[in-house]
Amino acid sequence: MSLTFHWFLPTTGDSRALIGGGHSIPIGVGRPAPAPGTAGAIRPPDIDYLAQVARSAEQLGFEGVLTPTGTWCEDAWLVTAALLRETSRLKYLVAFRPGFISPTLAAQMAATYQRISGGRLLLNVVTGGESAEQRRFGDHLDHSERYARTGEFLSILRGAWGDEPFDFKGEHYHVDGATTARAPDPIPDIYFGGSSKAAGPVAAKHVDTYLTWGEPPAQVAEKLDWMRGLAAEEGRTLRFGIRLHTISRDTSEAAWAEARRLLDGVDPAHVEQAQQALGASESEGQRRMRALHESFRAGGAVRDLEIYPNLWAGVGLVRAGAGTALVGSHAEVADRIEEYAALGIEEFILSGYPHLEEAYWFGEGVLPELRRRGVPLG
């Protein structure tokens, strides 16, 4: 089994500090913005900086970059289209929410994107687990209804890429003759994550790669077994990916010192305000992320945030979405990657603070270590 590694485009901004925020809450909630030029200053997500991250990811050997979606992000379709000329090989994993766009239009956009990029588009379908965020865009469906709509959306999306015009009439969509002038070549792989009972059947029926956030291996194994069973009922198999941050250094001590530095820079008021926002989420995955650092929030010690060897839950104190990081020496991080790979994880979507520098630490430290061990890399 070949392993594939992707990096992340920080379209909400970047920093040497653990700035938090994410797709559903504003960056820096609960703390004043640091002064420009200081260690915790925000690097704005301007196109020149994002191009620097993208070029570095390509140079270091990453397959692609995930570009998030949400109120506090720059638009993923527009940003990545603007970056196509900055890279030649790198793929762009574009996150978008199916309830906010026509499925036929999405099929057309993807087909166009594949032609102008030379086939470098991947699609990350994000159903959405934050009701306030959904309502901001005019979406008032409840959690289960949103997943039902996503299933219909994906049926139409794939149908529009078929050989014949596609008709569909469901609870949420009714289209006649959905098609594109030319099908995308290749058809972009569809990535999808969701831990709820409503999410599983949608993934099993429609997607290519099922994504999980970075939970301890036993929990990941349980989730993958659940998804394998659902996919088998549909007569399908899935690829599996995991979303993690990384802090990899030449020594374990140096990596944990960096984790401590990031944590020491977080204002407790920032944690409290971010957790109040995240606690309102309807996302089962977000609930599971919050549970990983519950003991620390209840007054535990800093080491309580190491919830499994080299798996640190500190990022989730202030950041929505993926809240865990692989922390350790390059060899230790490679060990954990091989452990997840043994469960069936084939794709790793990684990030770190700041995204430019951490891409180099991982690309020049962990990837060579995996190659030295003979791990096949895609």
PDB file of C-alpha atoms in Angstrom, residues 103-351:
ATOM      1  CA  PRO A 103     -24.815  20.281  -8.124  1.00  0.00           C
ATOM      2  CA  THR A 104     -24.920  20.793 -11.881  1.00  0.00           C
ATOM      3  CA  LEU A 105     -22.947  24.029 -11.559  1.00  0.00           C
ATOM      4  CA  ALA A 106     -20.438  22.244  -9.302  1.00  0.00           C
ATOM      5  CA  ALA A 107     -20.063  19.539 -11.973  1.00  0.00           C
ATOM      6  CA  GLN A 108     -19.412  22.234 -14.578  1.00  0.00           C
ATOM      7  CA  MET A 109     -16.913  24.065 -12.356  1.00  0.00           C
ATOM      8  CA  ALA A 110     -15.022  20.846 -11.657  1.00  0.00           C
ATOM      9  CA  ALA A 111     -14.907  19.977 -15.361  1.00  0.00           C
ATOM     10  CA  THR A 112     -13.551  23.416 -16.225  1.00  0.00           C
ATOM     11  CA  TYR A 113     -11.044  23.257 -13.368  1.00  0.00           C
ATOM     12  CA  GLN A 114      -9.695  19.909 -14.581  1.00  0.00           C
ATOM     13  CA  ARG A 115      -9.139  21.278 -18.078  1.00  0.00           C
ATOM     14  CA  ILE A 116      -7.352  24.464 -17.037  1.00  0.00           C
ATOM     15  CA  SER A 117      -5.290  22.698 -14.352  1.00  0.00           C
ATOM     16  CA  GLY A 118      -4.297  19.640 -16.331  1.00  0.00           C
ATOM     17  CA  GLY A 119      -6.247  17.327 -14.023  1.00  0.00           C
ATOM     18  CA  ARG A 120      -5.121  18.666 -10.630  1.00  0.00           C
ATOM     19  CA  LEU A 121      -8.480  18.993  -8.856  1.00  0.00           C
ATOM     20  CA  LEU A 122      -9.628  16.926  -5.864  1.00  0.00           C
ATOM     21  CA  LEU A 123     -12.966  17.637  -4.156  1.00  0.00           C
ATOM     22  CA  ASN A 124     -13.572  17.736  -0.408  1.00  0.00           C
ATOM     23  CA  VAL A 125     -17.324  17.750   0.218  1.00  0.00           C
ATOM     24  CA  VAL A 126     -18.126  19.352   3.595  1.00  0.00           C
ATOM     25  CA  THR A 127     -21.728  18.872   4.696  1.00  0.00           C
ATOM     26  CA  GLY A 128     -21.386  21.292   7.633  1.00  0.00           C
ATOM     27  CA  GLY A 129     -21.930  20.703  11.330  1.00  0.00           C
ATOM     28  CA  GLU A 130     -22.401  24.250  12.644  1.00  0.00           C
ATOM     29  CA  SER A 131     -25.991  25.496  12.445  1.00  0.00           C
ATOM     30  CA  ALA A 132     -25.031  29.143  12.895  1.00  0.00           C
ATOM     31  CA  GLU A 133     -22.549  28.848  10.059  1.00  0.00           C
ATOM     32  CA  GLN A 134     -25.139  27.198   7.815  1.00  0.00           C
ATOM     33  CA  ARG A 135     -27.788  29.825   8.579  1.00  0.00           C
ATOM     34  CA  ARG A 136     -25.314  32.556   7.699  1.00  0.00           C
ATOM     35  CA  PHE A 137     -25.502  31.226   4.143  1.00  0.00           C
ATOM     36  CA  GLY A 138     -29.273  30.809   4.190  1.00  0.00           C
ATOM     37  CA  ASP A 139     -29.328  27.086   5.014  1.00  0.00           C
ATOM     38  CA  HIS A 140     -31.842  26.127   7.708  1.00  0.00           C
ATOM     39  CA  LEU A 141     -31.891  22.332   7.362  1.00  0.00           C
ATOM     40  CA  ASP A 142     -31.100  20.256  10.434  1.00  0.00           C
ATOM     41  CA  HIS A 143     -28.055  17.996  10.748  1.00  0.00           C
ATOM     42  CA  SER A 144     -29.598  14.814   9.326  1.00  0.00           C
ATOM     43  CA  GLU A 145     -31.338  16.638   6.504  1.00  0.00           C
ATOM     44  CA  ARG A 146     -28.046  18.214   5.458  1.00  0.00           C
ATOM     45  CA  TYR A 147     -26.494  14.774   5.013  1.00  0.00           C
ATOM     46  CA  ALA A 148     -29.521  13.552   3.050  1.00  0.00           C
ATOM     47  CA  ARG A 149     -29.122  16.559   0.777  1.00  0.00           C
ATOM     48  CA  THR A 150     -25.412  15.806   0.369  1.00  0.00           C
ATOM     49  CA  GLY A 151     -26.259  12.308  -0.828  1.00  0.00           C
ATOM     50  CA  GLU A 152     -28.615  13.707  -3.461  1.00  0.00           C
ATOM     51  CA  PHE A 153     -26.042  16.327  -4.460  1.00  0.00           C
ATOM     52  CA  LEU A 154     -23.380  13.682  -5.059  1.00  0.00           C
ATOM     53  CA  SER A 155     -25.780  11.552  -7.099  1.00  0.00           C
ATOM     54  CA  ILE A 156     -26.385  14.505  -9.424  1.00  0.00           C
ATOM     55  CA  LEU A 157     -22.730  15.557  -9.495  1.00  0.00           C
ATOM     56  CA  ARG A 158     -21.598  12.139 -10.694  1.00  0.00           C
ATOM     57  CA  GLY A 159     -24.624  11.806 -12.970  1.00  0.00           C
ATOM     58  CA  ALA A 160     -23.792  15.070 -14.720  1.00  0.00           C
ATOM     59  CA  TRP A 161     -20.369  13.649 -15.594  1.00  0.00           C
ATOM     60  CA  GLY A 162     -21.917  10.605 -17.244  1.00  0.00           C
ATOM     61  CA  ASP A 163     -22.361   9.788 -20.910  1.00  0.00           C
ATOM     62  CA  GLU A 164     -26.029  10.805 -21.005  1.00  0.00           C
ATOM     63  CA  PRO A 165     -27.963  13.762 -19.505  1.00  0.00           C
ATOM     64  CA  PHE A 166     -29.010  12.867 -15.969  1.00  0.00           C
ATOM     65  CA  ASP A 167     -32.476  13.256 -14.478  1.00  0.00           C
ATOM     66  CA  PHE A 168     -33.062  13.260 -10.745  1.00  0.00           C
ATOM     67  CA  LYS A 169     -35.993  14.012  -8.482  1.00  0.00           C
ATOM     68  CA  GLY A 170     -35.484  13.821  -4.747  1.00  0.00           C
ATOM     69  CA  GLU A 171     -36.490  15.583  -1.559  1.00  0.00           C
ATOM     70  CA  HIS A 172     -33.931  18.366  -1.970  1.00  0.00           C
ATOM     71  CA  TYR A 173     -33.097  18.496  -5.699  1.00  0.00           C
ATOM     72  CA  HIS A 174     -34.985  18.091  -8.949  1.00  0.00           C
ATOM     73  CA  VAL A 175     -32.943  18.334 -12.143  1.00  0.00           C
ATOM     74  CA  ASP A 176     -33.700  17.440 -15.737  1.00  0.00           C
ATOM     75  CA  GLY A 177     -30.867  16.581 -18.089  1.00  0.00           C
ATOM     76  CA  ALA A 178     -27.939  17.513 -15.829  1.00  0.00           C
ATOM     77  CA  THR A 179     -24.739  17.367 -17.886  1.00  0.00           C
ATOM     78  CA  THR A 180     -21.522  19.189 -18.739  1.00  0.00           C
ATOM     79  CA  ALA A 181     -20.106  20.133 -22.139  1.00  0.00           C
ATOM     80  CA  ARG A 182     -17.260  17.707 -21.491  1.00  0.00           C
ATOM     81  CA  ALA A 183     -16.738  15.428 -18.530  1.00  0.00           C
ATOM     82  CA  PRO A 184     -13.714  16.236 -16.366  1.00  0.00           C
ATOM     83  CA  ASP A 185     -10.650  14.219 -17.267  1.00  0.00           C
ATOM     84  CA  PRO A 186      -9.853  12.596 -14.977  1.00  0.00           C
ATOM     85  CA  ILE A 187     -12.980  12.533 -12.829  1.00  0.00           C
ATOM     86  CA  PRO A 188     -11.808  14.196  -9.586  1.00  0.00           C
ATOM     87  CA  ASP A 189     -11.689  11.989  -6.505  1.00  0.00           C
ATOM     88  CA  ILE A 190     -14.233  12.946  -3.857  1.00  0.00           C
ATOM     89  CA  TYR A 191     -13.108  13.222  -0.218  1.00  0.00           C
ATOM     90  CA  PHE A 192     -15.588  13.340   2.641  1.00  0.00           C
ATOM     91  CA  GLY A 193     -15.572  13.198   6.437  1.00  0.00           C
ATOM     92  CA  GLY A 194     -18.320  12.620   8.958  1.00  0.00           C
ATOM     93  CA  SER A 195     -18.604  10.617  12.171  1.00  0.00           C
ATOM     94  CA  SER A 196     -22.373  10.633  12.685  1.00  0.00           C
ATOM     95  CA  LYS A 197     -24.858   7.902  11.807  1.00  0.00           C
ATOM     96  CA  ALA A 198     -26.239  10.180   9.111  1.00  0.00           C
ATOM     97  CA  ALA A 199     -22.805  10.662   7.513  1.00  0.00           C
ATOM     98  CA  GLY A 200     -21.672   7.052   7.204  1.00  0.00           C
ATOM     99  CA  PRO A 201     -24.158   5.811   4.569  1.00  0.00           C
ATOM    100  CA  VAL A 202     -23.543   8.884   2.390  1.00  0.00           C
ATOM    101  CA  ALA A 203     -19.798   8.230   2.394  1.00  0.00           C
ATOM    102  CA  ALA A 204     -20.252   4.518   1.775  1.00  0.00           C
ATOM    103  CA  LYS A 205     -22.398   5.111  -1.295  1.00  0.00           C
ATOM    104  CA  HIS A 206     -20.755   8.089  -2.958  1.00  0.00           C
ATOM    105  CA  VAL A 207     -17.181   8.997  -2.012  1.00  0.00           C
ATOM    106  CA  ASP A 208     -13.722   7.780  -2.940  1.00  0.00           C
ATOM    107  CA  THR A 209     -11.751   8.690   0.199  1.00  0.00           C
ATOM    108  CA  TYR A 210     -13.262   8.792   3.682  1.00  0.00           C
ATOM    109  CA  LEU A 211     -11.490  11.185   6.061  1.00  0.00           C
ATOM    110  CA  THR A 212     -11.199  11.041   9.824  1.00  0.00           C
ATOM    111  CA  TRP A 213      -9.657  13.504  12.234  1.00  0.00           C
ATOM    112  CA  GLY A 214      -6.646  12.401  14.261  1.00  0.00           C
ATOM    113  CA  GLU A 215      -8.064  10.279  17.045  1.00  0.00           C
ATOM    114  CA  PRO A 216      -6.013   7.595  18.848  1.00  0.00           C
ATOM    115  CA  PRO A 217      -5.444   4.497  16.710  1.00  0.00           C
ATOM    116  CA  ALA A 218      -8.005   2.315  18.505  1.00  0.00           C
ATOM    117  CA  GLN A 219     -10.753   4.852  17.828  1.00  0.00           C
ATOM    118  CA  VAL A 220      -9.639   5.266  14.226  1.00  0.00           C
ATOM    119  CA  ALA A 221      -9.676   1.484  13.759  1.00  0.00           C
ATOM    120  CA  GLU A 222     -13.223   1.298  15.081  1.00  0.00           C
ATOM    121  CA  LYS A 223     -14.375   4.036  12.693  1.00  0.00           C
ATOM    122  CA  LEU A 224     -12.681   2.431   9.702  1.00  0.00           C
ATOM    123  CA  ASP A 225     -14.283  -0.935  10.469  1.00  0.00           C
ATOM    124  CA  TRP A 226     -17.674   0.797  10.621  1.00  0.00           C
ATOM    125  CA  MET A 227     -17.122   2.425   7.263  1.00  0.00           C
ATOM    126  CA  ARG A 228     -15.807  -0.776   5.655  1.00  0.00           C
ATOM    127  CA  GLY A 229     -19.007  -2.528   6.684  1.00  0.00           C
ATOM    128  CA  LEU A 230     -21.227   0.209   5.263  1.00  0.00           C
ATOM    129  CA  ALA A 231     -19.248   0.317   2.013  1.00  0.00           C
ATOM    130  CA  ALA A 232     -19.457  -3.470   1.643  1.00  0.00           C
ATOM    131  CA  GLU A 233     -23.248  -3.217   1.854  1.00  0.00           C
ATOM    132  CA  GLU A 234     -23.053  -0.910  -1.180  1.00  0.00           C
ATOM    133  CA  GLY A 235     -20.703  -3.253  -3.006  1.00  0.00           C
ATOM    134  CA  ARG A 236     -17.897  -0.705  -2.756  1.00  0.00           C
ATOM    135  CA  THR A 237     -14.501  -0.219  -1.120  1.00  0.00           C
ATOM    136  CA  LEU A 238     -13.120   3.072   0.190  1.00  0.00           C
ATOM    137  CA  ARG A 239      -9.743   4.650   0.577  1.00  0.00           C
ATOM    138  CA  PHE A 240      -9.092   6.166   4.012  1.00  0.00           C
ATOM    139  CA  GLY A 241      -7.345   9.369   4.990  1.00  0.00           C
ATOM    140  CA  ILE A 242      -6.564  11.184   8.234  1.00  0.00           C
ATOM    141  CA  ARG A 243      -6.273  14.901   9.062  1.00  0.00           C
ATOM    142  CA  LEU A 244      -3.506  15.843  11.516  1.00  0.00           C
ATOM    143  CA  HIS A 245      -1.142  18.659  12.454  1.00  0.00           C
ATOM    144  CA  THR A 246       2.561  17.938  12.899  1.00  0.00           C
ATOM    145  CA  ILE A 247       5.419  19.158  15.066  1.00  0.00           C
ATOM    146  CA  SER A 248       8.422  17.138  13.932  1.00  0.00           C
ATOM    147  CA  ARG A 249      11.991  17.943  14.953  1.00  0.00           C
ATOM    148  CA  ASP A 250      15.433  16.349  14.968  1.00  0.00           C
ATOM    149  CA  THR A 251      14.865  15.255  18.573  1.00  0.00           C
ATOM    150  CA  SER A 252      11.795  14.443  20.623  1.00  0.00           C
ATOM    151  CA  GLU A 253      12.812  17.030  23.210  1.00  0.00           C
ATOM    152  CA  ALA A 254      12.891  19.792  20.613  1.00  0.00           C
ATOM    153  CA  ALA A 255       9.465  18.840  19.292  1.00  0.00           C
ATOM    154  CA  TRP A 256       7.845  18.835  22.721  1.00  0.00           C
ATOM    155  CA  ALA A 257       9.548  22.113  23.576  1.00  0.00           C
ATOM    156  CA  GLU A 258       7.831  23.603  20.530  1.00  0.00           C
ATOM    157  CA  ALA A 259       4.475  22.168  21.628  1.00  0.00           C
ATOM    158  CA  ARG A 260       4.973  23.719  25.064  1.00  0.00           C
ATOM    159  CA  ARG A 261       5.872  27.052  23.482  1.00  0.00           C
ATOM    160  CA  LEU A 262       2.664  27.020  21.462  1.00  0.00           C
ATOM    161  CA  LEU A 263       0.580  26.132  24.502  1.00  0.00           C
ATOM    162  CA  ASP A 264       2.272  28.717  26.735  1.00  0.00           C
ATOM    163  CA  GLY A 265       1.269  31.388  24.232  1.00  0.00           C
ATOM    164  CA  VAL A 266      -2.439  30.616  24.499  1.00  0.00           C
ATOM    165  CA  ASP A 267      -4.531  32.845  26.752  1.00  0.00           C
ATOM    166  CA  PRO A 268      -6.912  30.792  28.965  1.00  0.00           C
ATOM    167  CA  ALA A 269      -9.645  33.275  28.021  1.00  0.00           C
ATOM    168  CA  HIS A 270      -9.004  32.379  24.403  1.00  0.00           C
ATOM    169  CA  VAL A 271      -9.486  28.685  25.220  1.00  0.00           C
ATOM    170  CA  GLU A 272     -12.699  29.355  27.123  1.00  0.00           C
ATOM    171  CA  GLN A 273     -14.253  31.437  24.369  1.00  0.00           C
ATOM    172  CA  ALA A 274     -13.204  29.034  21.619  1.00  0.00           C
ATOM    173  CA  GLN A 275     -14.564  26.061  23.555  1.00  0.00           C
ATOM    174  CA  GLN A 276     -17.894  27.784  24.077  1.00  0.00           C
ATOM    175  CA  ALA A 277     -18.177  28.227  20.318  1.00  0.00           C
ATOM    176  CA  LEU A 278     -17.068  24.673  19.576  1.00  0.00           C
ATOM    177  CA  GLY A 279     -19.359  23.232  22.227  1.00  0.00           C
ATOM    178  CA  ALA A 280     -22.362  24.468  20.256  1.00  0.00           C
ATOM    179  CA  SER A 281     -21.379  22.391  17.238  1.00  0.00           C
ATOM    180  CA  GLU A 282     -23.732  19.704  15.943  1.00  0.00           C
ATOM    181  CA  SER A 283     -20.759  17.860  14.442  1.00  0.00           C
ATOM    182  CA  GLU A 284     -20.125  14.431  15.942  1.00  0.00           C
ATOM    183  CA  GLY A 285     -16.512  14.693  14.818  1.00  0.00           C
ATOM    184  CA  GLN A 286     -16.114  18.010  16.648  1.00  0.00           C
ATOM    185  CA  ARG A 287     -17.611  16.470  19.788  1.00  0.00           C
ATOM    186  CA  ARG A 288     -15.073  13.653  19.582  1.00  0.00           C
ATOM    187  CA  MET A 289     -12.241  16.169  19.151  1.00  0.00           C
ATOM    188  CA  ARG A 290     -13.337  18.130  22.230  1.00  0.00           C
ATOM    189  CA  ALA A 291     -13.534  14.938  24.283  1.00  0.00           C
ATOM    190  CA  LEU A 292      -9.839  14.276  23.662  1.00  0.00           C
ATOM    191  CA  HIS A 293      -8.738  17.265  25.747  1.00  0.00           C
ATOM    192  CA  GLU A 294     -11.561  17.268  28.299  1.00  0.00           C
ATOM    193  CA  SER A 295      -9.302  16.212  31.192  1.00  0.00           C
ATOM    194  CA  PHE A 296      -6.952  19.132  30.548  1.00  0.00           C
ATOM    195  CA  ARG A 297      -9.835  21.609  30.450  1.00  0.00           C
ATOM    196  CA  ALA A 298     -11.061  20.170  33.740  1.00  0.00           C
ATOM    197  CA  GLY A 299      -7.804  21.121  35.452  1.00  0.00           C
ATOM    198  CA  GLY A 300      -5.412  18.378  34.420  1.00  0.00           C
ATOM    199  CA  ALA A 301      -1.704  18.690  33.703  1.00  0.00           C
ATOM    200  CA  VAL A 302      -0.190  19.768  30.413  1.00  0.00           C
ATOM    201  CA  ARG A 303       0.985  16.211  29.742  1.00  0.00           C
ATOM    202  CA  ASP A 304      -2.682  15.151  29.738  1.00  0.00           C
ATOM    203  CA  LEU A 305      -2.808  16.612  26.252  1.00  0.00           C
ATOM    204  CA  GLU A 306      -0.621  13.736  25.026  1.00  0.00           C
ATOM    205  CA  ILE A 307      -3.552  11.380  24.587  1.00  0.00           C
ATOM    206  CA  TYR A 308      -1.504   8.634  22.916  1.00  0.00           C
ATOM    207  CA  PRO A 309       2.248   8.390  22.335  1.00  0.00           C
ATOM    208  CA  ASN A 310       3.203  11.374  20.154  1.00  0.00           C
ATOM    209  CA  LEU A 311      -0.452  12.400  19.666  1.00  0.00           C
ATOM    210  CA  TRP A 312      -1.096  15.841  21.194  1.00  0.00           C
ATOM    211  CA  ALA A 313      -4.565  17.369  21.565  1.00  0.00           C
ATOM    212  CA  GLY A 314      -3.413  20.914  22.302  1.00  0.00           C
ATOM    213  CA  VAL A 315      -4.396  22.366  18.937  1.00  0.00           C
ATOM    214  CA  GLY A 316      -8.054  21.552  19.556  1.00  0.00           C
ATOM    215  CA  LEU A 317      -8.157  23.847  22.581  1.00  0.00           C
ATOM    216  CA  VAL A 318      -8.519  26.830  20.270  1.00  0.00           C
ATOM    217  CA  ARG A 319      -9.001  25.526  16.730  1.00  0.00           C
ATOM    218  CA  ALA A 320     -12.156  24.217  15.108  1.00  0.00           C
ATOM    219  CA  GLY A 321     -11.950  20.991  13.146  1.00  0.00           C
ATOM    220  CA  ALA A 322      -8.756  18.938  13.292  1.00  0.00           C
ATOM    221  CA  GLY A 323      -7.419  19.333  16.822  1.00  0.00           C
ATOM    222  CA  THR A 324      -4.543  16.871  17.232  1.00  0.00           C
ATOM    223  CA  ALA A 325      -0.898  16.903  16.217  1.00  0.00           C
ATOM    224  CA  LEU A 326       1.819  14.311  15.794  1.00  0.00           C
ATOM    225  CA  VAL A 327       4.637  15.519  18.042  1.00  0.00           C
ATOM    226  CA  GLY A 328       8.084  13.978  18.279  1.00  0.00           C
ATOM    227  CA  SER A 329      11.314  13.246  16.509  1.00  0.00           C
ATOM    228  CA  HIS A 330      11.155  12.478  12.807  1.00  0.00           C
ATOM    229  CA  ALA A 331      11.488   8.781  13.636  1.00  0.00           C
ATOM    230  CA  GLU A 332       8.706   8.915  16.244  1.00  0.00           C
ATOM    231  CA  VAL A 333       6.344  10.714  13.872  1.00  0.00           C
ATOM    232  CA  ALA A 334       7.174   8.127  11.209  1.00  0.00           C
ATOM    233  CA  ASP A 335       6.339   5.394  13.740  1.00  0.00           C
ATOM    234  CA  ARG A 336       2.866   6.834  14.298  1.00  0.00           C
ATOM    235  CA  ILE A 337       2.310   7.215  10.563  1.00  0.00           C
ATOM    236  CA  GLU A 338       3.180   3.564  10.047  1.00  0.00           C
ATOM    237  CA  GLU A 339       0.829   2.638  12.899  1.00  0.00           C
ATOM    238  CA  TYR A 340      -2.059   4.482  11.245  1.00  0.00           C
ATOM    239  CA  ALA A 341      -1.101   3.001   7.872  1.00  0.00           C
ATOM    240  CA  ALA A 342      -1.326  -0.494   9.362  1.00  0.00           C
ATOM    241  CA  LEU A 343      -4.988   0.258  10.155  1.00  0.00           C
ATOM    242  CA  GLY A 344      -5.651   1.100   6.489  1.00  0.00           C
ATOM    243  CA  ILE A 345      -4.944   4.842   6.351  1.00  0.00           C
ATOM    244  CA  GLU A 346      -3.469   5.619   2.941  1.00  0.00           C
ATOM    245  CA  GLU A 347      -3.651   9.417   2.795  1.00  0.00           C
ATOM    246  CA  PHE A 348      -2.350  11.916   5.347  1.00  0.00           C
ATOM    247  CA  ILE A 349      -3.507  15.549   5.210  1.00  0.00           C
ATOM    248  CA  LEU A 350      -1.134  17.523   7.398  1.00  0.00           C
ATOM    249  CA  SER A 351      -0.507  21.061   8.626  1.00  0.00           C
TER     250      SER A 351
END
